[in-house]
PDB file of C-alpha atoms in Angstrom:
ATOM      1  CA  GLN A   6     103.663  82.131  90.114  1.00 81.00           C
ATOM      2  CA  VAL A   7     105.704  85.205  91.003  1.00 88.00           C
ATOM      3  CA  GLN A   8     104.350  88.712  90.514  1.00 92.00           C
ATOM      4  CA  LEU A   9     106.757  91.600  90.020  1.00 94.00           C
ATOM      5  CA  LYS A  10     106.286  95.320  90.443  1.00 96.00           C
ATOM      6  CA  GLU A  11     108.818  97.905  89.300  1.00 97.00           C
ATOM      7  CA  SER A  12     109.134 101.379  90.788  1.00 97.00           C
ATOM      8  CA  GLY A  13     111.555 104.281  91.050  1.00 98.00           C
ATOM      9  CA  GLY A  14     111.488 105.660  87.542  1.00 97.00           C
ATOM     10  CA  GLY A  15     111.177 109.335  86.728  1.00 97.00           C
ATOM     11  CA  LEU A  16     112.561 112.317  84.851  1.00 98.00           C
ATOM     12  CA  VAL A  17     116.207 113.171  85.413  1.00 98.00           C
ATOM     13  CA  GLN A  18     118.816 115.328  83.699  1.00 98.00           C
ATOM     14  CA  ALA A  19     121.753 113.777  81.910  1.00 98.00           C
ATOM     15  CA  GLY A  20     124.442 112.869  84.422  1.00 98.00           C
ATOM     16  CA  GLY A  21     121.910 112.232  87.160  1.00 98.00           C
ATOM     17  CA  SER A  22     121.011 109.073  89.036  1.00 98.00           C
ATOM     18  CA  LEU A  23     117.970 106.923  89.742  1.00 98.00           C
ATOM     19  CA  ARG A  24     117.422 103.745  91.733  1.00 98.00           C
ATOM     20  CA  LEU A  25     114.855 101.293  90.455  1.00 98.00           C
ATOM     21  CA  SER A  26     113.233  98.648  92.624  1.00 98.00           C
ATOM     22  CA  CYS A  27     111.592  95.371  91.651  1.00 96.00           C
ATOM     23  CA  SER A  28     109.418  93.861  94.374  1.00 94.00           C
ATOM     24  CA  ALA A  29     108.356  90.228  94.147  1.00 92.00           C
ATOM     25  CA  SER A  30     105.254  88.664  95.636  1.00 88.00           C
ATOM     26  CA  GLY A  31     103.467  85.361  95.322  1.00 85.00           C
ATOM     27  CA  ARG A  32     105.564  82.232  95.063  1.00 77.00           C
ATOM     28  CA  THR A  33     108.760  83.798  96.385  1.00 69.00           C
ATOM     29  CA  THR A  34     109.919  80.723  98.301  1.00 62.00           C
ATOM     30  CA  ILE A  35     111.748  79.700  95.133  1.00 70.00           C
ATOM     31  CA  ILE A  36     114.523  82.201  94.486  1.00 79.00           C
ATOM     32  CA  TYR A  37     115.191  82.909  90.845  1.00 88.00           C
ATOM     33  CA  ALA A  38     117.845  84.708  88.884  1.00 93.00           C
ATOM     34  CA  MET A  39     116.452  88.083  87.877  1.00 94.00           C
ATOM     35  CA  ALA A  40     117.204  90.721  85.307  1.00 96.00           C
ATOM     36  CA  TRP A  41     116.381  94.213  84.170  1.00 98.00           C
ATOM     37  CA  PHE A  42     115.459  94.904  80.577  1.00 98.00           C
ATOM     38  CA  ARG A  43     114.383  98.122  78.914  1.00 98.00           C
ATOM     39  CA  GLN A  44     112.305  99.035  75.903  1.00 97.00           C
ATOM     40  CA  ALA A  45     112.345 102.343  74.073  1.00 96.00           C
ATOM     41  CA  PRO A  46     109.515 103.324  71.706  1.00 92.00           C
ATOM     42  CA  GLY A  47     109.724 101.408  68.459  1.00 94.00           C
ATOM     43  CA  LYS A  48     112.544  99.187  69.669  1.00 96.00           C
ATOM     44  CA  ASP A  49     112.839  95.628  70.936  1.00 96.00           C
ATOM     45  CA  ARG A  50     113.185  94.826  74.621  1.00 96.00           C
ATOM     46  CA  GLU A  51     116.879  95.113  75.467  1.00 97.00           C
ATOM     47  CA  PHE A  52     118.906  93.370  78.156  1.00 97.00           C
ATOM     48  CA  VAL A  53     120.366  95.709  80.785  1.00 98.00           C
ATOM     49  CA  ALA A  54     121.635  93.669  83.753  1.00 98.00           C
ATOM     50  CA  ALA A  55     121.085  90.342  85.494  1.00 97.00           C
ATOM     51  CA  ILE A  56     121.850  88.821  88.872  1.00 96.00           C
ATOM     52  CA  SER A  57     121.999  85.225  90.024  1.00 95.00           C
ATOM     53  CA  SER A  58     119.696  83.849  92.700  1.00 92.00           C
ATOM     54  CA  SER A  59     122.381  84.241  95.396  1.00 93.00           C
ATOM     55  CA  GLY A  60     123.583  87.591  94.122  1.00 93.00           C
ATOM     56  CA  SER A  61     127.126  86.309  93.619  1.00 95.00           C
ATOM     57  CA  THR A  62     127.030  86.718  89.826  1.00 96.00           C
ATOM     58  CA  THR A  63     126.103  89.884  87.964  1.00 97.00           C
ATOM     59  CA  ILE A  64     126.076  90.525  84.225  1.00 97.00           C
ATOM     60  CA  TYR A  65     125.759  93.839  82.406  1.00 98.00           C
ATOM     61  CA  ALA A  66     125.142  95.062  78.902  1.00 98.00           C
ATOM     62  CA  ASP A  67     128.184  96.857  77.512  1.00 97.00           C
ATOM     63  CA  SER A  68     126.176 100.059  77.202  1.00 97.00           C
ATOM     64  CA  VAL A  69     125.621 100.304  80.969  1.00 98.00           C
ATOM     65  CA  LYS A  70     128.761  98.667  82.349  1.00 98.00           C
ATOM     66  CA  GLY A  71     130.441 100.919  84.882  1.00 97.00           C
ATOM     67  CA  ARG A  72     127.349 103.122  85.256  1.00 98.00           C
ATOM     68  CA  PHE A  73     124.626 100.735  86.474  1.00 98.00           C
ATOM     69  CA  THR A  74     124.709  98.312  89.401  1.00 98.00           C
ATOM     70  CA  ILE A  75     122.253  95.476  89.969  1.00 98.00           C
ATOM     71  CA  SER A  76     121.717  94.050  93.440  1.00 97.00           C
ATOM     72  CA  ARG A  77     119.114  92.106  95.395  1.00 96.00           C
ATOM     73  CA  ASP A  78     117.856  91.567  98.918  1.00 94.00           C
ATOM     74  CA  ASN A  79     116.345  88.096  99.102  1.00 91.00           C
ATOM     75  CA  ALA A  80     115.015  88.702 102.618  1.00 91.00           C
ATOM     76  CA  GLU A  81     112.957  91.580 101.189  1.00 91.00           C
ATOM     77  CA  ASN A  82     112.167  89.802  97.883  1.00 91.00           C
ATOM     78  CA  THR A  83     113.452  92.865  96.056  1.00 94.00           C
ATOM     79  CA  ALA A  84     115.965  93.545  93.298  1.00 95.00           C
ATOM     80  CA  TYR A  85     117.467  96.937  92.572  1.00 97.00           C
ATOM     81  CA  LEU A  86     119.081  98.785  89.697  1.00 98.00           C
ATOM     82  CA  GLN A  87     121.243 101.744  90.664  1.00 98.00           C
ATOM     83  CA  MET A  88     121.698 103.923  87.589  1.00 98.00           C
ATOM     84  CA  ASN A  89     124.388 106.620  87.625  1.00 98.00           C
ATOM     85  CA  SER A  90     125.699 108.955  84.931  1.00 98.00           C
ATOM     86  CA  LEU A  91     122.441 108.623  83.050  1.00 98.00           C
ATOM     87  CA  GLU A  92     122.375 109.504  79.364  1.00 97.00           C
ATOM     88  CA  PRO A  93     119.465 110.430  77.074  1.00 97.00           C
ATOM     89  CA  GLU A  94     119.989 107.056  75.372  1.00 97.00           C
ATOM     90  CA  ASP A  95     118.933 105.370  78.639  1.00 98.00           C
ATOM     91  CA  THR A  96     115.391 106.691  78.189  1.00 98.00           C
ATOM     92  CA  ALA A  97     113.020 103.720  78.122  1.00 98.00           C
ATOM     93  CA  VAL A  98     110.497 101.739  80.096  1.00 98.00           C
ATOM     94  CA  TYR A  99     112.435  99.472  82.451  1.00 98.00           C
ATOM     95  CA  TYR A 100     111.121  96.001  83.273  1.00 98.00           C
ATOM     96  CA  CYS A 101     112.276  93.295  85.638  1.00 96.00           C
ATOM     97  CA  GLY A 102     111.764  89.594  85.086  1.00 95.00           C
ATOM     98  CA  VAL A 103     112.604  86.258  86.667  1.00 93.00           C
ATOM     99  CA  ARG A 104     114.645  83.814  84.635  1.00 92.00           C
ATOM    100  CA  TYR A 105     113.034  80.493  83.814  1.00 90.00           C
ATOM    101  CA  GLY A 106     115.377  79.610  80.943  1.00 89.00           C
ATOM    102  CA  THR A 107     119.142  79.345  80.636  1.00 89.00           C
ATOM    103  CA  ARG A 108     120.138  82.460  78.713  1.00 92.00           C
ATOM    104  CA  TRP A 109     120.933  85.654  80.554  1.00 92.00           C
ATOM    105  CA  HIS A 110     120.339  88.051  77.666  1.00 94.00           C
ATOM    106  CA  ALA A 111     117.209  86.654  76.019  1.00 94.00           C
ATOM    107  CA  PRO A 112     113.919  88.213  77.111  1.00 94.00           C
ATOM    108  CA  THR A 113     112.099  85.037  76.025  1.00 93.00           C
ATOM    109  CA  ASP A 114     113.861  83.180  78.862  1.00 94.00           C
ATOM    110  CA  TYR A 115     112.206  85.430  81.436  1.00 93.00           C
ATOM    111  CA  ARG A 116     108.676  85.539  82.769  1.00 89.00           C
ATOM    112  CA  SER A 117     106.532  87.346  85.329  1.00 89.00           C
ATOM    113  CA  TRP A 118     107.264  90.772  83.863  1.00 90.00           C
ATOM    114  CA  GLY A 119     105.993  93.716  85.841  1.00 89.00           C
ATOM    115  CA  GLN A 120     104.186  96.697  84.323  1.00 94.00           C
ATOM    116  CA  GLY A 121     107.447  98.603  83.929  1.00 97.00           C
ATOM    117  CA  THR A 122     108.641 101.969  85.148  1.00 98.00           C
ATOM    118  CA  GLN A 123     109.409 104.902  82.844  1.00 98.00           C
ATOM    119  CA  VAL A 124     112.872 106.458  82.923  1.00 98.00           C
ATOM    120  CA  THR A 125     113.329 109.684  80.989  1.00 98.00           C
ATOM    121  CA  VAL A 126     116.711 111.379  80.756  1.00 98.00           C
ATOM    122  CA  SER A 127     116.777 114.920  79.407  1.00 97.00           C
ATOM    123  CA  SER A 128     119.823 116.404  77.688  1.00 93.00           C
TER     124      SER A 128
END
């Protein structure tokens, strides 16, 4: 079982940047594809970005394409989400997960969610 912990969230003005980290512990000898999702109050968990186990493939939601970059460092068991040009609509709790299923965008295909990190973007 892999345990994940997200960090790096905070309060930022529109147009600003944040870098989120997702640190993995536990059974990290098996390298999984990972993804970031986010959930705003009253809304479903939404796909943001995903990265393959090797890091060679990345996928983004249309709403963040060109502004966010997902990356990973397998030696450090950590995934990152660089968020630039942040907008108030990006305000949410951001979660990372490891993919156990086959679908990139479906939260039900991910497990080992962390506790999340709050991102708040003021206008």
